[in-house]
Amino acid sequence: MGEAFGELLRRLRKERHLGLRETAQKVGITAGYLSRIEKGVEQYPPREEIIRQLAELLNQDFDLLMQLAGRVSGEMKNLFGDDPKLPEFLRTAREQNLTGEDLLRLLKRKRKKEDR
Amino acid sequence: MLPIKVPFRTHSELDHAAAELLRKYSAWKGAPARPPIDADDIVEGLLGLDLDVVDLREVLGMPDVLGATWLDDGRICIDESIEGKEGRFAFTVAHEIGHWQLHRPIIEMDKVTLPLFAANPGDMPTAAIVCRSRAYKQPAEWQADQFAARLIMPASDVRAAVKAAFGDQLPTTNGIEARRKAGEPDPWLRGVAEHIIETGNFENVSNEAMRYRLLDLKLVVDASNPQRRLL
């Protein structure tokens, strides 16, 4: 199993020599809350805006952090809202055992064909 | 709670222990450690321990707990009630570093039995040193306090700040000792400490901690104390 959200945050924070309180202060949360997130004992994951700031501070992929935190971004919610067929498309892809990476590859291939 | 039995340590031994850690910290950072000394960074960066901010009062069921050190887990926990109080927080972290530096080797060597505590609800209880805000200090607690004062207020930096603020003449007044013994507030000493905190960049040091440090280092003179000439 991959690294949990909190474990990843703590590792990245330490690798960048950022203190617990320093990090918490920079993203506008308490050190107690960050401490609980890092240990995986916090019930409520951080808000999207906090995760965005953490991603910037720790130079980490925002979507990955959102996924590990079990959050769906406002942008994703809008995408689904704009296109009611999108959930069905994703469900079908999942049934076909296609990963996000597979879908991106297919799209790239399609684009290449169109360019030719 | 079991008191930890620790050997007596002189002031000079405590000076040396704190100075040695600061020397290592400077080497690790690649720059001289100057105030404000970042105790959090010493814990997580230099010593490679985990620093957590926890509702220790709730978890341990003690109303006056400030910090705790889990030796086997390499974890220092600070009670979340002092999170916003910079001076208190930094001193408590430095105090726990004191336990780690001074008492961990003794505990490991002598197989001293520590009481078991869980750091979080659901965690397995493990051996920990738990520190409470009590008027009477066990020797181990006193040593950790002394170590903490030396770590975040190195004598040379405090002396330099006093010199920068007051010149060659040490700040002098009457009745310091009498007010201290009577437990009366000392606005004069408070003012001096505030000035030193500002002059020396001791922004993570509380006024109270600086007052004690100035008295310990004899950097304030009580003109009404007949023994002052002996000091």
Short mmCIF file of C-alpha atoms in Angstrom, two decimals:
data_model
loop_
_atom_site.label_atom_id
_atom_site.label_comp_id
_atom_site.label_asym_id
_atom_site.label_seq_id
_atom_site.Cartn_x
_atom_site.Cartn_y
_atom_site.Cartn_z
CA MET A 1 0.00 0.00 0.00
CA GLY A 2 1.25 3.49 -0.80
CA GLU A 3 2.08 6.23 1.62
CA ALA A 4 -0.88 7.70 3.50
CA PHE A 5 -1.69 11.41 3.19
CA GLY A 6 -0.30 12.35 6.61
CA GLU A 7 2.83 10.24 6.25
CA LEU A 8 3.56 11.85 2.88
CA LEU A 9 3.07 15.35 4.32
CA ARG A 10 5.42 14.67 7.22
CA ARG A 11 8.07 13.15 4.99
CA LEU A 12 7.95 15.99 2.47
CA ARG A 13 7.92 18.62 5.21
CA LYS A 14 10.97 17.10 6.89
CA GLU A 15 12.80 16.69 3.57
CA ARG A 16 12.33 20.41 3.00
CA HIS A 17 13.41 21.25 6.55
CA LEU A 18 10.08 22.84 7.34
CA GLY A 19 9.00 22.78 10.98
CA LEU A 20 5.59 21.54 12.11
CA ARG A 21 4.58 24.95 13.48
CA GLU A 22 6.24 26.78 10.60
CA THR A 23 4.29 24.74 8.04
CA ALA A 24 1.02 25.07 9.92
CA GLN A 25 1.48 28.82 10.17
CA LYS A 26 2.29 29.16 6.47
CA VAL A 27 -0.90 27.44 5.38
CA GLY A 28 -3.11 28.95 8.09
CA ILE A 29 -3.90 25.96 10.31
CA THR A 30 -2.91 25.06 13.86
CA ALA A 31 0.09 22.85 14.55
CA GLY A 32 -2.21 20.57 16.56
CA TYR A 33 -4.40 20.01 13.51
CA LEU A 34 -1.41 19.40 11.22
CA SER A 35 0.05 17.05 13.80
CA ARG A 36 -3.17 14.99 13.84
CA ILE A 37 -3.30 14.93 10.04
CA GLU A 38 0.29 13.73 9.83
CA LYS A 39 -0.37 10.95 12.33
CA GLY A 40 -3.54 9.96 10.50
CA VAL A 41 -5.77 10.48 13.54
CA GLU A 42 -7.63 13.57 12.26
CA GLN A 43 -11.20 12.85 11.26
CA TYR A 44 -11.59 15.85 8.95
CA PRO A 45 -9.18 16.27 6.02
CA PRO A 46 -8.06 19.83 5.24
CA ARG A 47 -10.08 22.07 2.94
CA GLU A 48 -9.18 22.25 -0.74
CA GLU A 49 -7.56 25.67 -0.28
CA ILE A 50 -5.30 24.36 2.49
CA ILE A 51 -4.32 21.35 0.37
CA ARG A 52 -3.51 23.71 -2.51
CA GLN A 53 -1.23 25.72 -0.24
CA LEU A 54 0.40 22.55 1.10
CA ALA A 55 0.98 21.33 -2.46
CA GLU A 56 2.68 24.61 -3.33
CA LEU A 57 4.75 24.74 -0.16
CA LEU A 58 5.85 21.11 -0.43
CA ASN A 59 6.20 21.22 -4.21
CA GLN A 60 3.84 18.28 -4.57
CA ASP A 61 1.10 17.41 -7.06
CA PHE A 62 -2.18 18.97 -5.92
CA ASP A 63 -4.38 16.26 -7.44
CA LEU A 64 -2.37 13.54 -5.70
CA LEU A 65 -2.70 15.25 -2.32
CA MET A 66 -6.43 15.76 -2.88
CA GLN A 67 -6.84 12.10 -3.77
CA LEU A 68 -4.85 10.91 -0.75
CA ALA A 69 -6.82 13.24 1.50
CA GLY A 70 -10.06 11.78 0.14
CA ARG A 71 -11.17 15.16 -1.21
CA VAL A 72 -12.79 16.07 -4.53
CA SER A 73 -11.85 19.53 -5.75
CA GLY A 74 -14.38 22.17 -6.73
CA GLU A 75 -12.97 21.99 -10.24
CA MET A 76 -13.80 18.27 -10.45
CA LYS A 77 -17.28 18.84 -9.08
CA ASN A 78 -17.83 21.46 -11.79
CA LEU A 79 -16.57 19.09 -14.49
CA PHE A 80 -19.08 16.48 -13.44
CA GLY A 81 -21.81 19.08 -13.15
CA ASP A 82 -21.11 20.39 -16.66
CA ASP A 83 -21.24 16.99 -18.29
CA PRO A 84 -23.68 14.46 -16.85
CA LYS A 85 -22.21 11.73 -19.10
CA LEU A 86 -18.79 12.04 -17.53
CA PRO A 87 -19.47 9.78 -14.51
CA GLU A 88 -20.81 7.10 -16.86
CA PHE A 89 -17.70 7.44 -19.05
CA LEU A 90 -15.43 7.02 -16.04
CA ARG A 91 -17.48 4.10 -14.70
CA THR A 92 -17.21 2.36 -18.06
CA ALA A 93 -13.48 2.99 -18.20
CA ARG A 94 -13.16 1.51 -14.72
CA GLU A 95 -15.18 -1.57 -15.78
CA GLN A 96 -12.72 -2.00 -18.65
CA ASN A 97 -9.88 -1.82 -16.12
CA LEU A 98 -8.59 1.37 -17.71
CA THR A 99 -6.57 3.61 -15.45
CA GLY A 100 -6.30 7.39 -15.63
CA GLU A 101 -2.93 6.91 -17.26
CA ASP A 102 -4.46 4.61 -19.94
CA LEU A 103 -7.11 7.22 -20.71
CA LEU A 104 -4.53 9.97 -21.02
CA ARG A 105 -2.53 7.77 -23.40
CA LEU A 106 -5.62 7.13 -25.54
CA LEU A 107 -6.36 10.85 -25.70
CA LYS A 108 -2.79 11.63 -26.72
CA ARG A 109 -2.98 9.01 -29.46
CA LYS A 110 -6.25 10.52 -30.68
CA ARG A 111 -4.70 14.00 -30.73
CA LYS A 112 -1.72 12.74 -32.72
CA LYS A 113 -4.01 11.19 -35.30
CA GLU A 114 -5.96 14.43 -35.61
CA ASP A 115 -2.74 16.40 -36.07
CA ARG A 116 -1.73 14.17 -38.96
CA MET B 1 3.99 8.93 39.01
CA LEU B 2 7.47 7.52 39.40
CA PRO B 3 10.18 10.12 39.80
CA ILE B 4 13.19 9.42 37.59
CA LYS B 5 16.36 9.04 39.61
CA VAL B 6 19.15 10.96 37.94
CA PRO B 7 22.71 11.70 39.02
CA PHE B 8 23.53 15.18 40.29
CA ARG B 9 24.79 17.55 37.62
CA THR B 10 26.70 20.76 38.21
CA HIS B 11 25.84 24.02 36.49
CA SER B 12 29.01 23.70 34.50
CA GLU B 13 28.04 20.20 33.29
CA LEU B 14 24.68 21.56 32.18
CA ASP B 15 26.40 24.50 30.46
CA HIS B 16 28.59 22.05 28.60
CA ALA B 17 25.71 19.74 27.59
CA ALA B 18 23.66 22.61 26.12
CA ALA B 19 26.68 24.22 24.44
CA GLU B 20 27.64 20.89 22.88
CA LEU B 21 24.18 20.44 21.40
CA LEU B 22 24.24 24.01 20.04
CA ARG B 23 27.64 23.31 18.51
CA LYS B 24 26.24 20.22 16.76
CA TYR B 25 23.20 22.19 15.66
CA SER B 26 25.40 24.91 14.16
CA ALA B 27 27.47 22.30 12.33
CA TRP B 28 24.32 20.61 11.02
CA LYS B 29 22.86 23.91 9.86
CA GLY B 30 26.15 25.09 8.43
CA ALA B 31 25.80 28.42 10.25
CA PRO B 32 26.21 29.60 13.84
CA ALA B 33 23.07 29.06 15.90
CA ARG B 34 21.96 32.51 17.01
CA PRO B 35 18.83 33.60 18.87
CA PRO B 36 16.03 32.92 18.43
CA ILE B 37 17.23 29.32 18.75
CA ASP B 38 14.76 27.14 16.87
CA ALA B 39 14.09 24.32 19.33
CA ASP B 40 11.54 22.73 16.96
CA ASP B 41 14.26 22.47 14.31
CA ILE B 42 16.66 20.86 16.77
CA VAL B 43 14.02 18.21 17.52
CA GLU B 44 12.96 17.41 13.98
CA GLY B 45 16.02 18.42 11.99
CA LEU B 46 19.10 17.71 14.07
CA LEU B 47 17.82 14.93 16.34
CA GLY B 48 15.47 13.40 13.77
CA LEU B 49 12.65 12.98 16.28
CA ASP B 50 8.95 13.51 15.71
CA LEU B 51 7.41 16.63 17.20
CA ASP B 52 3.68 16.50 17.78
CA VAL B 53 1.17 18.91 19.24
CA VAL B 54 -1.40 16.86 21.11
CA ASP B 55 -4.23 17.35 23.58
CA LEU B 56 -2.06 15.68 26.22
CA ARG B 57 -4.29 16.83 29.07
CA GLU B 58 -7.16 14.86 27.58
CA VAL B 59 -5.08 11.90 26.42
CA LEU B 60 -3.13 11.46 29.67
CA GLY B 61 -5.92 12.64 31.95
CA MET B 62 -3.65 15.17 33.69
CA PRO B 63 -4.78 18.77 33.94
CA ASP B 64 -1.30 20.26 34.26
CA VAL B 65 0.77 18.34 31.71
CA LEU B 66 2.84 20.48 29.32
CA GLY B 67 5.00 18.00 27.45
CA ALA B 68 6.03 14.38 27.22
CA THR B 69 8.82 12.40 25.60
CA TRP B 70 8.39 8.87 24.30
CA LEU B 71 11.94 7.58 24.25
CA ASP B 72 11.47 4.34 22.32
CA ASP B 73 9.29 6.03 19.69
CA GLY B 74 11.57 9.06 19.37
CA ARG B 75 8.64 11.36 19.84
CA ILE B 76 8.19 14.61 21.73
CA CYS B 77 4.64 15.78 22.34
CA ILE B 78 3.63 19.24 23.49
CA ASP B 79 0.21 20.02 24.91
CA GLU B 80 -1.90 21.97 22.45
CA SER B 81 -3.02 24.45 25.14
CA ILE B 82 0.34 26.23 24.83
CA GLU B 83 0.49 26.30 21.05
CA GLY B 84 -0.12 30.05 20.76
CA LYS B 85 2.24 30.91 23.61
CA GLU B 86 5.57 31.13 21.84
CA GLY B 87 7.77 31.51 24.91
CA ARG B 88 6.10 28.70 26.80
CA PHE B 89 6.06 26.40 23.78
CA ALA B 90 9.73 26.88 22.86
CA PHE B 91 10.81 26.44 26.48
CA THR B 92 8.79 23.24 26.82
CA VAL B 93 10.29 21.84 23.60
CA ALA B 94 13.77 22.76 24.89
CA HIS B 95 12.92 21.13 28.24
CA GLU B 96 11.96 17.88 26.49
CA ILE B 97 15.20 18.07 24.49
CA GLY B 98 16.89 18.28 27.89
CA HIS B 99 15.32 14.97 28.92
CA TRP B 100 16.33 13.44 25.60
CA GLN B 101 19.94 14.59 25.90
CA LEU B 102 20.50 14.23 29.63
CA HIS B 103 18.25 11.41 30.77
CA ARG B 104 17.68 9.06 27.84
CA PRO B 105 21.20 7.58 28.08
CA ILE B 106 20.73 7.00 31.83
CA ILE B 107 17.32 5.42 31.37
CA GLU B 108 18.57 3.18 28.57
CA MET B 109 21.75 2.15 30.38
CA ASP B 110 20.25 1.61 33.82
CA LYS B 111 17.00 0.12 32.50
CA VAL B 112 15.06 2.55 34.65
CA THR B 113 11.39 1.70 34.46
CA LEU B 114 9.24 4.55 33.21
CA PRO B 115 5.45 4.58 33.48
CA LEU B 116 3.55 3.65 30.32
CA PHE B 117 1.38 6.12 28.44
CA ALA B 118 -0.40 6.15 25.09
CA ALA B 119 0.38 9.27 23.05
CA ASN B 120 -3.00 9.10 21.30
CA PRO B 121 -6.26 7.34 22.03
CA GLY B 122 -5.90 3.81 20.67
CA ASP B 123 -2.09 3.87 20.65
CA MET B 124 -0.17 1.17 22.47
CA PRO B 125 1.07 2.59 25.81
CA THR B 126 4.87 2.91 25.87
CA ALA B 127 7.45 4.30 28.30
CA ALA B 128 7.41 8.08 28.54
CA ILE B 129 8.68 10.97 30.62
CA VAL B 130 5.70 13.17 31.35
CA CYS B 131 6.31 16.78 32.44
CA ARG B 132 3.83 18.77 34.48
CA SER B 133 3.74 22.39 35.60
CA ARG B 134 4.37 21.87 39.28
CA ALA B 135 5.85 24.25 41.84
CA TYR B 136 8.13 21.53 43.21
CA LYS B 137 10.53 20.14 40.65
CA GLN B 138 12.07 16.69 40.77
CA PRO B 139 15.84 16.77 40.07
CA ALA B 140 15.30 15.45 36.52
CA GLU B 141 12.77 18.22 35.84
CA TRP B 142 15.05 20.86 37.34
CA GLN B 143 17.93 19.68 35.15
CA ALA B 144 15.75 19.73 32.03
CA ASP B 145 14.66 23.31 32.90
CA GLN B 146 18.23 24.41 33.38
CA PHE B 147 19.25 22.76 30.11
CA ALA B 148 16.34 24.47 28.30
CA ALA B 149 17.33 27.91 29.62
CA ARG B 150 20.90 27.39 28.43
CA LEU B 151 19.75 26.11 25.04
CA ILE B 152 17.43 28.94 24.05
CA MET B 153 19.26 31.66 26.02
CA PRO B 154 22.97 30.91 25.58
CA ALA B 155 24.98 32.83 28.20
CA SER B 156 27.23 34.50 25.62
CA ASP B 157 24.22 35.82 23.68
CA VAL B 158 22.46 37.06 26.82
CA ARG B 159 25.65 38.80 27.99
CA ALA B 160 26.10 40.39 24.56
CA ALA B 161 22.50 41.64 24.61
CA VAL B 162 22.96 43.11 28.11
CA LYS B 163 26.11 44.87 26.97
CA ALA B 164 24.41 46.19 23.83
CA ALA B 165 21.46 47.43 25.86
CA PHE B 166 23.19 48.79 28.96
CA GLY B 167 26.87 49.19 28.11
CA ASP B 168 29.50 48.12 30.62
CA GLN B 169 27.35 49.03 33.62
CA LEU B 170 25.05 46.17 34.61
CA PRO B 171 21.44 47.21 35.22
CA THR B 172 21.15 47.96 38.95
CA THR B 173 18.31 48.68 41.35
CA ASN B 174 17.24 48.06 44.93
CA GLY B 175 15.04 45.29 46.31
CA ILE B 176 15.20 42.63 43.55
CA GLU B 177 15.87 39.81 45.99
CA ALA B 178 13.31 41.08 48.54
CA ARG B 179 10.58 41.26 45.91
CA ARG B 180 11.49 37.82 44.57
CA LYS B 181 11.35 36.27 48.05
CA ALA B 182 8.02 37.94 48.79
CA GLY B 183 6.64 36.74 45.45
CA GLU B 184 5.87 40.33 44.49
CA PRO B 185 5.86 41.48 40.88
CA ASP B 186 8.98 43.34 39.80
CA PRO B 187 8.13 45.84 37.05
CA TRP B 188 11.74 47.02 36.88
CA LEU B 189 13.11 43.53 36.25
CA ARG B 190 10.28 42.85 33.81
CA GLY B 191 11.28 45.96 31.86
CA VAL B 192 14.94 44.92 31.78
CA ALA B 193 14.00 41.43 30.53
CA GLU B 194 11.77 42.92 27.85
CA HIS B 195 14.62 45.15 26.69
CA ILE B 196 17.04 42.19 26.53
CA ILE B 197 14.54 40.03 24.65
CA GLU B 198 14.18 42.76 22.06
CA THR B 199 17.88 43.67 21.85
CA GLY B 200 19.06 40.06 21.63
CA ASN B 201 16.33 38.72 19.29
CA PHE B 202 15.09 36.30 21.93
CA GLU B 203 11.63 36.40 20.42
CA ASN B 204 10.79 32.82 21.46
CA VAL B 205 11.67 33.47 25.12
CA SER B 206 9.08 34.50 27.68
CA ASN B 207 9.67 37.47 29.94
CA GLU B 208 9.59 35.17 32.97
CA ALA B 209 12.26 32.83 31.55
CA MET B 210 14.50 35.78 30.70
CA ARG B 211 14.09 37.22 34.23
CA TYR B 212 15.28 33.92 35.73
CA ARG B 213 18.17 33.74 33.27
CA LEU B 214 19.33 37.28 34.04
CA LEU B 215 19.26 36.50 37.77
CA ASP B 216 21.05 33.16 37.31
CA LEU B 217 23.77 34.80 35.22
CA LYS B 218 23.99 37.66 37.74
CA LEU B 219 23.48 40.19 34.97
CA VAL B 220 21.24 42.39 37.13
CA VAL B 221 22.53 43.87 40.36
CA ASP B 222 20.53 44.25 43.54
CA ALA B 223 22.17 47.29 45.16
CA SER B 224 20.37 46.63 48.44
CA ASN B 225 21.75 43.09 48.73
CA PRO B 226 24.72 43.18 51.14
CA GLN B 227 26.10 39.99 49.57
CA ARG B 228 26.34 41.49 46.10
CA ARG B 229 30.05 42.24 46.55
CA LEU B 230 30.64 38.56 47.06
CA LEU B 231 29.09 37.63 43.74
#
